[in-house]
Structures are given as C-alpha cells and as structure tokens.
PDB file of C-alpha atoms in Angstrom:
ATOM      1  CA  UNK A  19    -320.032  62.901-132.003  1.00  0.00           C
ATOM      2  CA  UNK A  20    -319.617  64.388-135.483  1.00  0.00           C
ATOM      3  CA  UNK A  21    -322.361  66.244-137.319  1.00  0.00           C
ATOM      4  CA  UNK A  22    -322.621  63.354-139.788  1.00  0.00           C
ATOM      5  CA  UNK A  23    -323.046  60.740-137.053  1.00  0.00           C
ATOM      6  CA  UNK A  24    -325.635  62.909-135.285  1.00  0.00           C
ATOM      7  CA  UNK A  25    -327.634  63.184-138.514  1.00  0.00           C
ATOM      8  CA  UNK A  26    -327.361  59.429-139.065  1.00  0.00           C
ATOM      9  CA  UNK A  27    -328.577  58.740-135.524  1.00  0.00           C
ATOM     10  CA  UNK A  28    -331.472  61.183-135.978  1.00  0.00           C
ATOM     11  CA  UNK A  29    -332.394  59.448-139.251  1.00  0.00           C
ATOM     12  CA  UNK A  30    -332.383  56.072-137.489  1.00  0.00           C
ATOM     13  CA  UNK A  31    -334.682  57.315-134.730  1.00  0.00           C
ATOM     14  CA  UNK A  32    -336.885  58.912-137.383  1.00  0.00           C
ATOM     15  CA  UNK A  33    -337.254  55.554-139.128  1.00  0.00           C
ATOM     16  CA  UNK A  34    -338.021  53.911-135.767  1.00  0.00           C
ATOM     17  CA  UNK A  35    -340.767  56.459-135.087  1.00  0.00           C
ATOM     18  CA  UNK A  36    -342.191  55.897-138.577  1.00  0.00           C
ATOM     19  CA  UNK A  37    -342.114  52.120-138.068  1.00  0.00           C
ATOM     20  CA  UNK A  38    -343.874  52.491-134.716  1.00  0.00           C
ATOM     21  CA  UNK A  39    -346.651  54.412-136.488  1.00  0.00           C
ATOM     22  CA  UNK A  40    -346.932  51.624-139.069  1.00  0.00           C
ATOM     23  CA  UNK A  41    -347.118  49.078-136.260  1.00  0.00           C
ATOM     24  CA  UNK A  42    -349.991  51.019-134.691  1.00  0.00           C
ATOM     25  CA  UNK A  43    -352.132  50.712-137.837  1.00  0.00           C
ATOM     26  CA  UNK A  44    -352.622  46.920-137.895  1.00  0.00           C
ATOM     27  CA  UNK A  45    -355.679  46.939-135.632  1.00  0.00           C
ATOM     28  CA  UNK A  46    -357.177  49.922-137.486  1.00  0.00           C
ATOM     29  CA  UNK A  47    -356.634  48.376-140.921  1.00  0.00           C
ATOM     30  CA  UNK A  48    -358.141  45.059-139.813  1.00  0.00           C
ATOM     31  CA  UNK A  49    -361.303  46.882-138.728  1.00  0.00           C
ATOM     32  CA  UNK A  50    -361.645  49.141-141.787  1.00  0.00           C
ATOM     33  CA  UNK A  51    -361.022  46.523-144.494  1.00  0.00           C
ATOM     34  CA  UNK A  52    -363.659  44.376-142.843  1.00  0.00           C
ATOM     35  CA  UNK A  53    -366.170  47.031-143.920  1.00  0.00           C
ATOM     36  CA  UNK A  54    -364.843  48.208-147.291  1.00  0.00           C
ATOM     37  CA  UNK A  55    -362.820  46.617-150.134  1.00  0.00           C
ATOM     38  CA  UNK A  56    -359.048  46.668-149.733  1.00  0.00           C
ATOM     39  CA  UNK A  57    -358.365  48.519-153.015  1.00  0.00           C
ATOM     40  CA  UNK A  58    -360.965  51.154-152.121  1.00  0.00           C
ATOM     41  CA  UNK A  59    -359.423  51.666-148.696  1.00  0.00           C
ATOM     42  CA  UNK A  60    -355.956  52.060-150.234  1.00  0.00           C
ATOM     43  CA  UNK A  61    -357.241  54.433-152.933  1.00  0.00           C
ATOM     44  CA  UNK A  62    -359.004  56.748-150.460  1.00  0.00           C
ATOM     45  CA  UNK A  63    -356.075  56.632-148.041  1.00  0.00           C
ATOM     46  CA  UNK A  64    -353.394  57.500-150.575  1.00  0.00           C
ATOM     47  CA  UNK A  65    -355.521  60.013-152.519  1.00  0.00           C
ATOM     48  CA  UNK A  66    -356.045  62.005-149.306  1.00  0.00           C
ATOM     49  CA  UNK A  67    -352.332  61.811-148.538  1.00  0.00           C
ATOM     50  CA  UNK A  68    -351.404  62.931-152.067  1.00  0.00           C
ATOM     51  CA  UNK A  69    -353.786  65.916-152.019  1.00  0.00           C
ATOM     52  CA  UNK A  70    -352.407  67.124-148.681  1.00  0.00           C
ATOM     53  CA  UNK A  71    -348.788  66.644-149.742  1.00  0.00           C
ATOM     54  CA  UNK A  72    -349.245  68.526-153.027  1.00  0.00           C
ATOM     55  CA  UNK A  73    -351.086  71.337-151.239  1.00  0.00           C
ATOM     56  CA  UNK A  74    -348.190  71.723-148.797  1.00  0.00           C
ATOM     57  CA  UNK A  75    -345.223  70.975-151.045  1.00  0.00           C
ATOM     58  CA  UNK A  76    -346.207  71.901-154.612  1.00  0.00           C
ATOM     59  CA  UNK A  77    -343.346  74.407-154.774  1.00  0.00           C
ATOM     60  CA  UNK A  78    -340.875  71.674-153.838  1.00  0.00           C
ATOM     61  CA  UNK A  79    -342.350  69.454-156.546  1.00  0.00           C
ATOM     62  CA  UNK A  80    -341.981  72.246-159.121  1.00  0.00           C
ATOM     63  CA  UNK A  81    -338.294  72.617-158.231  1.00  0.00           C
ATOM     64  CA  UNK A  82    -337.518  68.959-158.934  1.00  0.00           C
ATOM     65  CA  UNK A  83    -335.457  68.247-162.024  1.00  0.00           C
ATOM     66  CA  UNK A  84    -336.995  66.035-164.696  1.00  0.00           C
ATOM     67  CA  UNK A  85    -334.657  63.228-163.641  1.00  0.00           C
ATOM     68  CA  UNK A  86    -335.956  63.320-160.058  1.00  0.00           C
ATOM     69  CA  UNK A  87    -339.549  63.453-161.321  1.00  0.00           C
ATOM     70  CA  UNK A  88    -338.989  60.240-163.255  1.00  0.00           C
ATOM     71  CA  UNK A  89    -337.304  58.625-160.268  1.00  0.00           C
ATOM     72  CA  UNK A  90    -340.223  59.622-158.058  1.00  0.00           C
ATOM     73  CA  UNK A  91    -342.658  58.069-160.529  1.00  0.00           C
ATOM     74  CA  UNK A  92    -340.668  54.823-160.584  1.00  0.00           C
ATOM     75  CA  UNK A  93    -340.345  54.689-156.786  1.00  0.00           C
ATOM     76  CA  UNK A  94    -344.055  55.409-156.346  1.00  0.00           C
ATOM     77  CA  UNK A  95    -344.958  52.700-158.854  1.00  0.00           C
ATOM     78  CA  UNK A  96    -342.823  50.165-156.981  1.00  0.00           C
ATOM     79  CA  UNK A  97    -344.372  51.052-153.627  1.00  0.00           C
ATOM     80  CA  UNK A  98    -347.939  51.224-154.958  1.00  0.00           C
ATOM     81  CA  UNK A  99    -347.643  47.867-156.728  1.00  0.00           C
ATOM     82  CA  UNK A 100    -346.178  46.417-153.529  1.00  0.00           C
ATOM     83  CA  UNK A 101    -349.176  47.663-151.528  1.00  0.00           C
ATOM     84  CA  UNK A 102    -351.655  46.106-153.966  1.00  0.00           C
ATOM     85  CA  UNK A 103    -349.797  42.777-154.118  1.00  0.00           C
ATOM     86  CA  UNK A 104    -349.415  42.618-150.335  1.00  0.00           C
ATOM     87  CA  UNK A 105    -353.098  43.271-149.653  1.00  0.00           C
ATOM     88  CA  UNK A 106    -354.180  40.842-152.397  1.00  0.00           C
ATOM     89  CA  UNK A 107    -351.981  38.172-150.843  1.00  0.00           C
ATOM     90  CA  UNK A 108    -353.348  38.952-147.386  1.00  0.00           C
ATOM     91  CA  UNK A 109    -356.834  37.991-148.604  1.00  0.00           C
ATOM     92  CA  UNK A 110    -355.544  34.466-149.293  1.00  0.00           C
ATOM     93  CA  UNK A 111    -353.236  33.753-146.336  1.00  0.00           C
ATOM     94  CA  UNK A 112    -353.158  34.382-142.600  1.00  0.00           C
ATOM     95  CA  UNK A 113    -351.964  37.763-141.302  1.00  0.00           C
ATOM     96  CA  UNK A 114    -349.084  36.073-139.428  1.00  0.00           C
ATOM     97  CA  UNK A 115    -347.700  34.441-142.562  1.00  0.00           C
ATOM     98  CA  UNK A 116    -348.246  37.670-144.487  1.00  0.00           C
ATOM     99  CA  UNK A 117    -346.266  39.588-141.868  1.00  0.00           C
ATOM    100  CA  UNK A 118    -343.313  37.231-142.114  1.00  0.00           C
ATOM    101  CA  UNK A 119    -343.246  37.075-145.920  1.00  0.00           C
ATOM    102  CA  UNK A 120    -343.551  40.866-146.211  1.00  0.00           C
ATOM    103  CA  UNK A 121    -340.654  41.244-143.775  1.00  0.00           C
ATOM    104  CA  UNK A 122    -338.463  39.305-146.178  1.00  0.00           C
ATOM    105  CA  UNK A 123    -337.547  42.663-147.743  1.00  0.00           C
ATOM    106  CA  UNK A 124    -334.806  42.642-145.119  1.00  0.00           C
ATOM    107  CA  UNK A 125    -333.265  39.755-147.071  1.00  0.00           C
ATOM    108  CA  UNK A 126    -333.977  41.148-150.536  1.00  0.00           C
ATOM    109  CA  UNK A 127    -332.545  44.612-149.806  1.00  0.00           C
ATOM    110  CA  UNK A 128    -328.862  43.628-149.316  1.00  0.00           C
ATOM    111  CA  UNK A 129    -329.120  41.106-152.161  1.00  0.00           C
ATOM    112  CA  UNK A 130    -330.467  43.775-154.523  1.00  0.00           C
ATOM    113  CA  UNK A 131    -327.919  46.347-153.346  1.00  0.00           C
ATOM    114  CA  UNK A 132    -325.150  43.836-154.042  1.00  0.00           C
ATOM    115  CA  UNK A 133    -326.495  42.814-157.467  1.00  0.00           C
ATOM    116  CA  UNK A 134    -327.645  46.196-158.784  1.00  0.00           C
ATOM    117  CA  UNK A 135    -325.226  48.627-157.139  1.00  0.00           C
ATOM    118  CA  UNK A 136    -322.205  46.368-156.604  1.00  0.00           C
ATOM    119  CA  UNK A 137    -322.158  47.396-152.936  1.00  0.00           C
ATOM    120  CA  UNK A 138    -319.989  45.235-150.693  1.00  0.00           C
ATOM    121  CA  UNK A 139    -321.849  44.155-147.574  1.00  0.00           C
ATOM    122  CA  UNK A 140    -319.809  43.715-144.387  1.00  0.00           C
ATOM    123  CA  UNK A 141    -320.265  40.291-142.714  1.00  0.00           C
ATOM    124  CA  UNK A 142    -322.077  41.933-139.782  1.00  0.00           C
ATOM    125  CA  UNK A 143    -324.889  42.966-142.160  1.00  0.00           C
ATOM    126  CA  UNK A 144    -325.504  39.372-143.252  1.00  0.00           C
ATOM    127  CA  UNK A 145    -325.489  38.246-139.605  1.00  0.00           C
ATOM    128  CA  UNK A 146    -328.066  40.954-138.866  1.00  0.00           C
ATOM    129  CA  UNK A 147    -330.194  39.834-141.838  1.00  0.00           C
ATOM    130  CA  UNK A 148    -330.185  36.271-140.500  1.00  0.00           C
ATOM    131  CA  UNK A 149    -331.132  37.390-136.982  1.00  0.00           C
ATOM    132  CA  UNK A 150    -333.916  39.636-138.275  1.00  0.00           C
ATOM    133  CA  UNK A 151    -335.338  36.891-140.517  1.00  0.00           C
ATOM    134  CA  UNK A 152    -335.375  34.344-137.682  1.00  0.00           C
ATOM    135  CA  UNK A 153    -336.893  36.925-135.353  1.00  0.00           C
ATOM    136  CA  UNK A 154    -339.655  37.727-137.854  1.00  0.00           C
ATOM    137  CA  UNK A 155    -340.396  34.012-138.205  1.00  0.00           C
ATOM    138  CA  UNK A 156    -340.752  33.614-134.439  1.00  0.00           C
ATOM    139  CA  UNK A 157    -343.002  36.667-134.264  1.00  0.00           C
ATOM    140  CA  UNK A 158    -345.230  35.738-137.166  1.00  0.00           C
ATOM    141  CA  UNK A 159    -345.250  32.090-138.179  1.00  0.00           C
ATOM    142  CA  UNK A 160    -347.558  29.371-136.902  1.00  0.00           C
ATOM    143  CA  UNK A 161    -347.319  27.010-139.827  1.00  0.00           C
ATOM    144  CA  UNK A 162    -346.369  27.826-143.395  1.00  0.00           C
ATOM    145  CA  UNK A 163    -347.705  26.710-146.759  1.00  0.00           C
ATOM    146  CA  UNK A 164    -346.593  28.007-150.145  1.00  0.00           C
ATOM    147  CA  UNK A 165    -349.657  29.000-152.130  1.00  0.00           C
ATOM    148  CA  UNK A 166    -350.757  31.870-154.363  1.00  0.00           C
ATOM    149  CA  UNK A 167    -351.090  34.292-151.452  1.00  0.00           C
ATOM    150  CA  UNK A 168    -347.527  33.587-150.347  1.00  0.00           C
ATOM    151  CA  UNK A 169    -346.159  34.168-153.835  1.00  0.00           C
ATOM    152  CA  UNK A 170    -348.077  37.460-154.174  1.00  0.00           C
ATOM    153  CA  UNK A 171    -346.770  38.646-150.801  1.00  0.00           C
ATOM    154  CA  UNK A 172    -343.235  37.542-151.623  1.00  0.00           C
ATOM    155  CA  UNK A 173    -343.448  39.596-154.828  1.00  0.00           C
ATOM    156  CA  UNK A 174    -344.526  42.602-152.749  1.00  0.00           C
ATOM    157  CA  UNK A 175    -341.512  42.112-150.447  1.00  0.00           C
ATOM    158  CA  UNK A 176    -339.246  42.126-153.501  1.00  0.00           C
ATOM    159  CA  UNK A 177    -340.814  45.404-154.671  1.00  0.00           C
ATOM    160  CA  UNK A 178    -340.407  46.926-151.208  1.00  0.00           C
ATOM    161  CA  UNK A 179    -336.747  45.895-151.283  1.00  0.00           C
ATOM    162  CA  UNK A 180    -336.336  47.598-154.667  1.00  0.00           C
ATOM    163  CA  UNK A 181    -338.061  50.704-153.307  1.00  0.00           C
ATOM    164  CA  UNK A 182    -335.713  50.836-150.299  1.00  0.00           C
ATOM    165  CA  UNK A 183    -332.628  50.408-152.501  1.00  0.00           C
ATOM    166  CA  UNK A 184    -333.852  52.995-155.017  1.00  0.00           C
ATOM    167  CA  UNK A 185    -334.795  55.505-152.341  1.00  0.00           C
ATOM    168  CA  UNK A 186    -331.439  55.085-150.639  1.00  0.00           C
ATOM    169  CA  UNK A 187    -329.717  55.677-153.969  1.00  0.00           C
ATOM    170  CA  UNK A 188    -331.741  58.635-155.242  1.00  0.00           C
ATOM    171  CA  UNK A 189    -333.069  60.495-152.194  1.00  0.00           C
ATOM    172  CA  UNK A 190    -331.532  63.876-151.312  1.00  0.00           C
ATOM    173  CA  UNK A 191    -332.396  65.603-148.054  1.00  0.00           C
ATOM    174  CA  UNK A 192    -333.149  68.906-149.782  1.00  0.00           C
ATOM    175  CA  UNK A 193    -335.544  67.172-152.224  1.00  0.00           C
ATOM    176  CA  UNK A 194    -337.359  64.959-149.715  1.00  0.00           C
ATOM    177  CA  UNK A 195    -340.609  66.959-149.720  1.00  0.00           C
ATOM    178  CA  UNK A 196    -340.946  67.088-153.505  1.00  0.00           C
ATOM    179  CA  UNK A 197    -339.869  63.476-154.085  1.00  0.00           C
ATOM    180  CA  UNK A 198    -342.281  62.239-151.382  1.00  0.00           C
ATOM    181  CA  UNK A 199    -345.210  64.099-152.954  1.00  0.00           C
ATOM    182  CA  UNK A 200    -344.513  62.646-156.416  1.00  0.00           C
ATOM    183  CA  UNK A 201    -344.313  59.126-154.990  1.00  0.00           C
ATOM    184  CA  UNK A 202    -347.574  59.569-153.090  1.00  0.00           C
ATOM    185  CA  UNK A 203    -349.402  60.808-156.193  1.00  0.00           C
ATOM    186  CA  UNK A 204    -348.287  57.758-158.194  1.00  0.00           C
ATOM    187  CA  UNK A 205    -349.255  55.379-155.358  1.00  0.00           C
ATOM    188  CA  UNK A 206    -352.702  56.998-155.205  1.00  0.00           C
ATOM    189  CA  UNK A 207    -353.137  56.717-158.991  1.00  0.00           C
ATOM    190  CA  UNK A 208    -352.253  53.008-159.023  1.00  0.00           C
ATOM    191  CA  UNK A 209    -354.627  52.246-156.155  1.00  0.00           C
ATOM    192  CA  UNK A 210    -357.382  54.286-157.836  1.00  0.00           C
ATOM    193  CA  UNK A 211    -356.925  52.338-161.077  1.00  0.00           C
ATOM    194  CA  UNK A 212    -357.326  49.115-159.101  1.00  0.00           C
ATOM    195  CA  UNK A 213    -360.873  50.169-158.134  1.00  0.00           C
ATOM    196  CA  UNK A 214    -362.100  50.867-161.681  1.00  0.00           C
ATOM    197  CA  UNK A 215    -363.344  47.295-162.179  1.00  0.00           C
ATOM    198  CA  UNK A 216    -366.153  47.824-159.667  1.00  0.00           C
ATOM    199  CA  UNK A 217    -366.996  51.440-160.470  1.00  0.00           C
ATOM    200  CA  UNK A 218    -364.477  53.452-158.494  1.00  0.00           C
ATOM    201  CA  UNK A 219    -363.589  53.746-154.826  1.00  0.00           C
ATOM    202  CA  UNK A 220    -366.150  53.262-152.075  1.00  0.00           C
ATOM    203  CA  UNK A 221    -365.862  55.876-149.308  1.00  0.00           C
ATOM    204  CA  UNK A 222    -365.428  54.916-145.631  1.00  0.00           C
ATOM    205  CA  UNK A 223    -368.853  53.871-144.288  1.00  0.00           C
ATOM    206  CA  UNK A 224    -368.948  55.779-140.975  1.00  0.00           C
ATOM    207  CA  UNK A 225    -367.215  58.330-138.742  1.00  0.00           C
ATOM    208  CA  UNK A 226    -364.933  55.799-137.032  1.00  0.00           C
ATOM    209  CA  UNK A 227    -363.766  54.491-140.402  1.00  0.00           C
ATOM    210  CA  UNK A 228    -363.109  58.062-141.602  1.00  0.00           C
ATOM    211  CA  UNK A 229    -361.035  58.812-138.480  1.00  0.00           C
ATOM    212  CA  UNK A 230    -358.977  55.656-139.052  1.00  0.00           C
ATOM    213  CA  UNK A 231    -358.475  56.420-142.753  1.00  0.00           C
ATOM    214  CA  UNK A 232    -357.444  60.018-142.016  1.00  0.00           C
ATOM    215  CA  UNK A 233    -354.891  58.834-139.452  1.00  0.00           C
ATOM    216  CA  UNK A 234    -353.464  56.300-141.896  1.00  0.00           C
ATOM    217  CA  UNK A 235    -353.484  58.814-144.763  1.00  0.00           C
ATOM    218  CA  UNK A 236    -351.875  61.756-142.984  1.00  0.00           C
ATOM    219  CA  UNK A 237    -349.698  60.197-140.273  1.00  0.00           C
ATOM    220  CA  UNK A 238    -348.952  56.656-141.487  1.00  0.00           C
ATOM    221  CA  UNK A 239    -349.104  57.701-145.152  1.00  0.00           C
ATOM    222  CA  UNK A 240    -347.890  61.227-145.908  1.00  0.00           C
ATOM    223  CA  UNK A 241    -345.885  61.669-142.704  1.00  0.00           C
ATOM    224  CA  UNK A 242    -344.235  58.255-142.958  1.00  0.00           C
ATOM    225  CA  UNK A 243    -343.302  58.747-146.624  1.00  0.00           C
ATOM    226  CA  UNK A 244    -341.719  62.114-145.813  1.00  0.00           C
ATOM    227  CA  UNK A 245    -339.726  60.615-142.942  1.00  0.00           C
ATOM    228  CA  UNK A 246    -338.569  57.589-144.946  1.00  0.00           C
ATOM    229  CA  UNK A 247    -337.494  59.710-147.917  1.00  0.00           C
ATOM    230  CA  UNK A 248    -335.542  62.113-145.700  1.00  0.00           C
ATOM    231  CA  UNK A 249    -334.011  59.391-143.505  1.00  0.00           C
ATOM    232  CA  UNK A 250    -332.836  57.323-146.465  1.00  0.00           C
ATOM    233  CA  UNK A 251    -330.900  60.301-147.736  1.00  0.00           C
ATOM    234  CA  UNK A 252    -328.679  59.733-144.685  1.00  0.00           C
ATOM    235  CA  UNK A 253    -328.673  55.928-144.255  1.00  0.00           C
ATOM    236  CA  UNK A 254    -327.498  52.992-146.395  1.00  0.00           C
ATOM    237  CA  UNK A 255    -330.452  51.021-147.786  1.00  0.00           C
ATOM    238  CA  UNK A 256    -329.649  47.776-145.947  1.00  0.00           C
ATOM    239  CA  UNK A 257    -329.355  49.536-142.606  1.00  0.00           C
ATOM    240  CA  UNK A 258    -332.707  51.238-143.211  1.00  0.00           C
ATOM    241  CA  UNK A 259    -334.339  47.901-144.077  1.00  0.00           C
ATOM    242  CA  UNK A 260    -333.113  46.268-140.875  1.00  0.00           C
ATOM    243  CA  UNK A 261    -334.310  49.204-138.757  1.00  0.00           C
ATOM    244  CA  UNK A 262    -337.736  48.882-140.412  1.00  0.00           C
ATOM    245  CA  UNK A 263    -338.028  45.213-139.410  1.00  0.00           C
ATOM    246  CA  UNK A 264    -339.043  46.521-135.986  1.00  0.00           C
ATOM    247  CA  UNK A 265    -342.532  47.036-137.468  1.00  0.00           C
ATOM    248  CA  UNK A 266    -343.863  43.616-136.312  1.00  0.00           C
ATOM    249  CA  UNK A 267    -342.301  44.243-132.888  1.00  0.00           C
ATOM    250  CA  UNK A 268    -344.278  47.476-132.547  1.00  0.00           C
ATOM    251  CA  UNK A 269    -347.380  45.794-133.995  1.00  0.00           C
ATOM    252  CA  UNK A 270    -347.122  43.020-131.395  1.00  0.00           C
ATOM    253  CA  UNK A 271    -346.602  45.587-128.642  1.00  0.00           C
ATOM    254  CA  UNK A 272    -349.718  47.529-129.657  1.00  0.00           C
ATOM    255  CA  UNK A 273    -351.709  44.280-129.930  1.00  0.00           C
ATOM    256  CA  UNK A 274    -350.736  43.330-126.366  1.00  0.00           C
ATOM    257  CA  UNK A 275    -351.373  46.846-125.029  1.00  0.00           C
ATOM    258  CA  UNK A 276    -354.846  46.939-126.621  1.00  0.00           C
ATOM    259  CA  UNK A 277    -355.732  43.474-125.334  1.00  0.00           C
ATOM    260  CA  UNK A 278    -355.989  41.792-128.741  1.00  0.00           C
ATOM    261  CA  UNK A 279    -352.982  39.514-128.163  1.00  0.00           C
ATOM    262  CA  UNK A 280    -351.180  37.831-125.274  1.00  0.00           C
ATOM    263  CA  UNK A 281    -347.501  38.277-124.527  1.00  0.00           C
ATOM    264  CA  UNK A 282    -345.684  34.964-125.036  1.00  0.00           C
ATOM    265  CA  UNK A 283    -342.190  33.538-125.393  1.00  0.00           C
ATOM    266  CA  UNK A 284    -342.266  33.671-129.203  1.00  0.00           C
ATOM    267  CA  UNK A 285    -343.140  37.351-129.125  1.00  0.00           C
ATOM    268  CA  UNK A 286    -340.395  38.104-126.592  1.00  0.00           C
ATOM    269  CA  UNK A 287    -337.702  36.060-128.362  1.00  0.00           C
ATOM    270  CA  UNK A 288    -338.658  37.210-131.861  1.00  0.00           C
ATOM    271  CA  UNK A 289    -338.717  40.844-130.819  1.00  0.00           C
ATOM    272  CA  UNK A 290    -335.374  40.486-129.061  1.00  0.00           C
ATOM    273  CA  UNK A 291    -333.758  39.006-132.199  1.00  0.00           C
ATOM    274  CA  UNK A 292    -335.084  41.808-134.418  1.00  0.00           C
ATOM    275  CA  UNK A 293    -333.806  44.412-131.972  1.00  0.00           C
ATOM    276  CA  UNK A 294    -330.449  42.616-131.781  1.00  0.00           C
ATOM    277  CA  UNK A 295    -330.182  42.795-135.574  1.00  0.00           C
ATOM    278  CA  UNK A 296    -330.819  46.537-135.467  1.00  0.00           C
ATOM    279  CA  UNK A 297    -328.222  46.883-132.704  1.00  0.00           C
ATOM    280  CA  UNK A 298    -325.618  45.127-134.846  1.00  0.00           C
ATOM    281  CA  UNK A 299    -325.986  47.451-137.814  1.00  0.00           C
ATOM    282  CA  UNK A 300    -326.496  50.604-135.765  1.00  0.00           C
ATOM    283  CA  UNK A 301    -324.082  50.308-132.825  1.00  0.00           C
ATOM    284  CA  UNK A 302    -321.486  47.666-133.726  1.00  0.00           C
ATOM    285  CA  UNK A 303    -317.942  49.089-134.003  1.00  0.00           C
ATOM    286  CA  UNK A 304    -317.220  50.506-137.455  1.00  0.00           C
ATOM    287  CA  UNK A 305    -313.504  49.872-137.590  1.00  0.00           C
ATOM    288  CA  UNK A 306    -313.164  50.927-141.184  1.00  0.00           C
ATOM    289  CA  UNK A 307    -315.411  53.974-140.967  1.00  0.00           C
ATOM    290  CA  UNK A 308    -312.534  56.336-141.631  1.00  0.00           C
ATOM    291  CA  UNK A 309    -311.921  54.637-144.949  1.00  0.00           C
ATOM    292  CA  UNK A 310    -315.547  54.825-146.087  1.00  0.00           C
ATOM    293  CA  UNK A 311    -317.448  57.601-147.742  1.00  0.00           C
ATOM    294  CA  UNK A 312    -320.432  58.847-145.732  1.00  0.00           C
ATOM    295  CA  UNK A 313    -323.849  57.590-146.767  1.00  0.00           C
ATOM    296  CA  UNK A 314    -324.726  60.903-148.390  1.00  0.00           C
ATOM    297  CA  UNK A 315    -321.677  60.665-150.675  1.00  0.00           C
ATOM    298  CA  UNK A 316    -322.118  57.151-152.055  1.00  0.00           C
ATOM    299  CA  UNK A 317    -325.056  57.839-154.376  1.00  0.00           C
ATOM    300  CA  UNK A 318    -324.340  56.938-157.986  1.00  0.00           C
ATOM    301  CA  UNK A 319    -326.137  58.123-161.068  1.00  0.00           C
ATOM    302  CA  UNK A 320    -328.352  55.456-162.605  1.00  0.00           C
TER     303      UNK A 320
END
C-alpha cells in the first residue's frame, strides 16, 4: 500500500469516526432542544467550540493567508446557514423526514462538483449515490409530504453539499487547524445573530444539559470540524459525502442500543444499502487510478 493510499484510508476512517460521533448526538439533541430554543442551543454550542479552537489554534489562524481566511468565512457561512435552516425545518416536519431530506447532500455533492468544478464522475459514483439515497429513504421515511419544513431542510442539504465541495477544493492538510477555527467562529456568529430577536442566547438550564452541550461543542463540534477539514484535504468531495451518509446508520444503531428504537427490516436494509454505497466508492477497483492525479493534487484556484 502506498503512502497516498494509506493516508486516504486513514482519512476515510477519520470521517467514519466523525460521523459516528454525529450519530451519537441525536438523542442528546432531542433532549436539550426540548428545554431550550434551537437557535440558543446552536449559539451556545458553537460559541464554546469557537472559543476552544481559537485558544488552541490561534497561531495557525494567524498563519493563514488572506485568501484562506476568506474561504474559511465563506465555508463557515454555508455550514452555519445550513444548521439554522435544518433546525428550522425540523420544527415543522418529523425527524425521520428531516433525516432523509438532509441526507440528500449525497445527491447534491456530485451534481455541484460536476457543475461548478467540471469534475467527471465515474459511473460507479452515480450508482453509489442511488444506493445511498434509497438506503436513506428506507432508514428514515414513513410517509412524505412536501411542505415548508421540507423545502427549508432541502435548502440546508444544498448548503451542506456546497460546503463539502468547497472544503474538498480548498482544504490543505497543513492548514486544517486554522481553517477549522475560522469556520467555527463564523458558524458561532451566525447562530448568535439568530438569537438576537429574543434578547440573546439562553444558557443550558441544568447540569445534564450543560454536559450534553459541552460534548456536542467539543467532540461533535470542534473535533468533528477539525477531522472533516483534514480528511477532505485527502478525499474527493463526492467520496466524502457518501462516507458521511453513514450518519443515520450510526444514529439508528445508537437508538437501538439505548432502547429508544427497535431493530427492524427497514433499518437493516437501509443501513446495508448505505454501507454498500460506501463500499463501492472506497473499495471498488480503480482501474484508471494510474492515470489520475491524487486527490491532494486536483485542487484548483477559485
């Protein structure tokens, strides 16, 4: 195995670990947002993450070129707006429908990469997109109606797709710490602005809520952003998006393990299809790999 392929494999497992952490937060988020407004929860979560990241990585931020600063601001704005749209949509539709619609970034990512970057997608990628989409539907959908909440969530999925494409295009391994910190600061600012209408963010109401918010700020927030930014310096955007569709699989697994859901055929089949999609893009034979540039070398200036 070459050094490049080892790094790519490590990046894939890093994304899987990050996605598992995201999957573990569904039960925690459901409990916390039942006791404090969604925008307030997001503001406190991302402000804590931003403070910690700047305390640890302010020297890395200072070393960023102006161009990377601006890119970090744009990427953070995309992700922060996606978070606000997704949670606003979730207030209007069921969590299962929200999970499926949010997962549609796996469809938007290759479409955006093709349209914006003129990247040619191998047929196996489109097969994987189809498998992942069908798997997400089996995991998440029990009826579907197109209303305002669906459109808001679909808009968030589009923004997440743009964030994945942009991060894959602009992220450099040596700048991951600084770029992650800039993104987190912008996300925190957007979420804080969303709380101004009712007088600023409400703090978590009790110790259990604080523990949950700290976990989601430091592990699922700062840690996950660092891992995603580093991993996408080594993986094509579409491949990263398909790996990240394992989030509902992990979420379902944690729900079953914690006794809040029952293992059924839809969960088994949907999870198997998502994992099969990841297998296709990660382990399928790459017959033309010798003729391709490595992922780290295909970044273009925008």
